[in-house]
Short mmCIF file of C-alpha atoms in Angstrom, two decimals:
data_model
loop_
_atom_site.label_atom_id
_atom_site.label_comp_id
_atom_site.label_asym_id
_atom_site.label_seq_id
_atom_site.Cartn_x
_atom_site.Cartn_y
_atom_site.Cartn_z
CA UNK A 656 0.00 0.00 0.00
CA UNK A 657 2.56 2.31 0.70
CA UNK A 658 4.34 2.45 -2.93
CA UNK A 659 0.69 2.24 -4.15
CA UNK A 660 0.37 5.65 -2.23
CA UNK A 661 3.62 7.55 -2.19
CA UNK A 662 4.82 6.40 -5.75
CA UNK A 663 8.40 5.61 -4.35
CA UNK A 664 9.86 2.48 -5.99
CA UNK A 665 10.82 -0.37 -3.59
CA UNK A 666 14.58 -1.56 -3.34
CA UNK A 667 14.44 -5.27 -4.95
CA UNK A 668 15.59 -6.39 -1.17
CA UNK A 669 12.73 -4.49 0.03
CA UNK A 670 10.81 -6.49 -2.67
CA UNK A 671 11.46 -9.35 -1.19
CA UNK A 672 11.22 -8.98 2.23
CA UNK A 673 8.00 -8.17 1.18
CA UNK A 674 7.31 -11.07 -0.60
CA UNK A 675 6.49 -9.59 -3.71
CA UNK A 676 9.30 -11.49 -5.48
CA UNK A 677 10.42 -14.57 -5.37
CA UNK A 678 14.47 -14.43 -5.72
CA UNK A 679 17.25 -11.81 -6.55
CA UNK A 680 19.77 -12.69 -9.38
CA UNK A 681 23.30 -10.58 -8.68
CA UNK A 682 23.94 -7.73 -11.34
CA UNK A 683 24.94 -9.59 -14.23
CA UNK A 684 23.29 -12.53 -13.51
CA UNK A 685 19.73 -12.20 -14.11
CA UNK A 686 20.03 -13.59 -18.04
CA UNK A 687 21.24 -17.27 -15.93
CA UNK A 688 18.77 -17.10 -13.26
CA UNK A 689 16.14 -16.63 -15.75
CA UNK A 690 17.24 -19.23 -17.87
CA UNK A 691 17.31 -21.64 -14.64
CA UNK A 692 13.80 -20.81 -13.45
CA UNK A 693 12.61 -21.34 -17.20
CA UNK A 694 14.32 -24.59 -16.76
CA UNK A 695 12.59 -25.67 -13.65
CA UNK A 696 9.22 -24.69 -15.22
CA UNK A 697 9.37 -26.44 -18.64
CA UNK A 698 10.29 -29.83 -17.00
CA UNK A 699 6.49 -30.03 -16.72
CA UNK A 700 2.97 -30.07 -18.96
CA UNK A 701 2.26 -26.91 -20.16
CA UNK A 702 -1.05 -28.16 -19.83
CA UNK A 703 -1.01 -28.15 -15.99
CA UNK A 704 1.09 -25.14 -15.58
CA UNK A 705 -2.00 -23.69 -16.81
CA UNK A 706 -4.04 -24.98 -14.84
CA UNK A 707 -1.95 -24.11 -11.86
CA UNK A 708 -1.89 -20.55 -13.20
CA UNK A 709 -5.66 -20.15 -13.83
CA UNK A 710 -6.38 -21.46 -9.95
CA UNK A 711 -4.19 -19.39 -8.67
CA UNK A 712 -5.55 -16.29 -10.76
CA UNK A 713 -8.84 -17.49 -9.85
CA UNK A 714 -7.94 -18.07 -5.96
CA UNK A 715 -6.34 -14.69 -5.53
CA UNK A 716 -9.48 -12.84 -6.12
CA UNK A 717 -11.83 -14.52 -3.71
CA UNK A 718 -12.63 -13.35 -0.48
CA UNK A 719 -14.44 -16.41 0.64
CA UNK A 720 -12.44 -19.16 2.00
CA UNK A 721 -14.98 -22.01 0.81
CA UNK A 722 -15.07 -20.75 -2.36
CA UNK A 723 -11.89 -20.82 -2.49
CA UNK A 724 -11.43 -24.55 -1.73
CA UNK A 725 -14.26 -25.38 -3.71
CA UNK A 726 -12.17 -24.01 -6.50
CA UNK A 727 -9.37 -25.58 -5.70
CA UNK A 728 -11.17 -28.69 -5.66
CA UNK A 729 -13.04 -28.14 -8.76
CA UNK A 730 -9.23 -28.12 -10.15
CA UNK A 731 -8.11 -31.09 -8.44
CA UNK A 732 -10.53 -33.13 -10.23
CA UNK A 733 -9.91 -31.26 -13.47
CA UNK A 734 -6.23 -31.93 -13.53
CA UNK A 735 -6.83 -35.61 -12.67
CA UNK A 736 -8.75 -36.02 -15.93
CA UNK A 737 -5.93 -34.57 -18.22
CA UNK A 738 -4.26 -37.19 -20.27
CA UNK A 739 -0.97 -35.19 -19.03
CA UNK A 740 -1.90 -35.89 -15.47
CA UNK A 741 -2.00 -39.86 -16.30
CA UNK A 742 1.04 -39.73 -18.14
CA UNK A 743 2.40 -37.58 -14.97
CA UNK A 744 1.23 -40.41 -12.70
CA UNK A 745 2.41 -43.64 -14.81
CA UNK A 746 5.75 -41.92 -14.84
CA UNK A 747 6.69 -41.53 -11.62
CA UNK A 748 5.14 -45.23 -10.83
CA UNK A 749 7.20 -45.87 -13.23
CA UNK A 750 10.59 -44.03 -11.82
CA UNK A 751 10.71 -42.70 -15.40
CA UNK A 752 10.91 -38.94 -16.59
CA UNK A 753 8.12 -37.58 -18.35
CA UNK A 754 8.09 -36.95 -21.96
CA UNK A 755 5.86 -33.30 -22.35
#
């Protein structure tokens, strides 16, 4: 609220003290720790990243705390009946990397 107010921009340690970032890449770095992150994230189904984005969108913007977990639910199930979720499932049974 208070940048919102006084229009002074925050530090990127102030940032994230505030939890409004995740991580802080060194000067000169930021190219790598992108890359990394980018990494980490295409490992999975683009599918369920989605997904995972839209509920989160979705959960962000209710006030309610059951409707919250009834969306959250509602997801649950969704995500269960992707084919990518299967193939998700049958690979780590299988101690075998997906293929996305």
């Amino acid at each position: 609220m208070e940048m919102l107010l006084t229009a002074e921009p925050l530090t990127a340690e102030r940032a994230y003290s505030l939890g409004f970032v995740n991580k802080i890449a060194p000067r000169g770095e930021l190219d790598e720790a992108t890359r990394e992150l980018a990494l980490k994230v295409t490992r999975f189904s683009s599918v369920v990243i989605g997904l995972g984005k839209r509920g989160f969108y979705e959960h962000s913007c209710q006030q309610d705390i059951r409707k919250a977990y009834g969306l959250a639910g509602d997801l649950m199930v969704e995500n269960l009946q992707l084919k990518e979720c299967q193939h998700g499932i049958d690979s780590f049974i299988s101690k075998k990397p997906p293929k996305w």
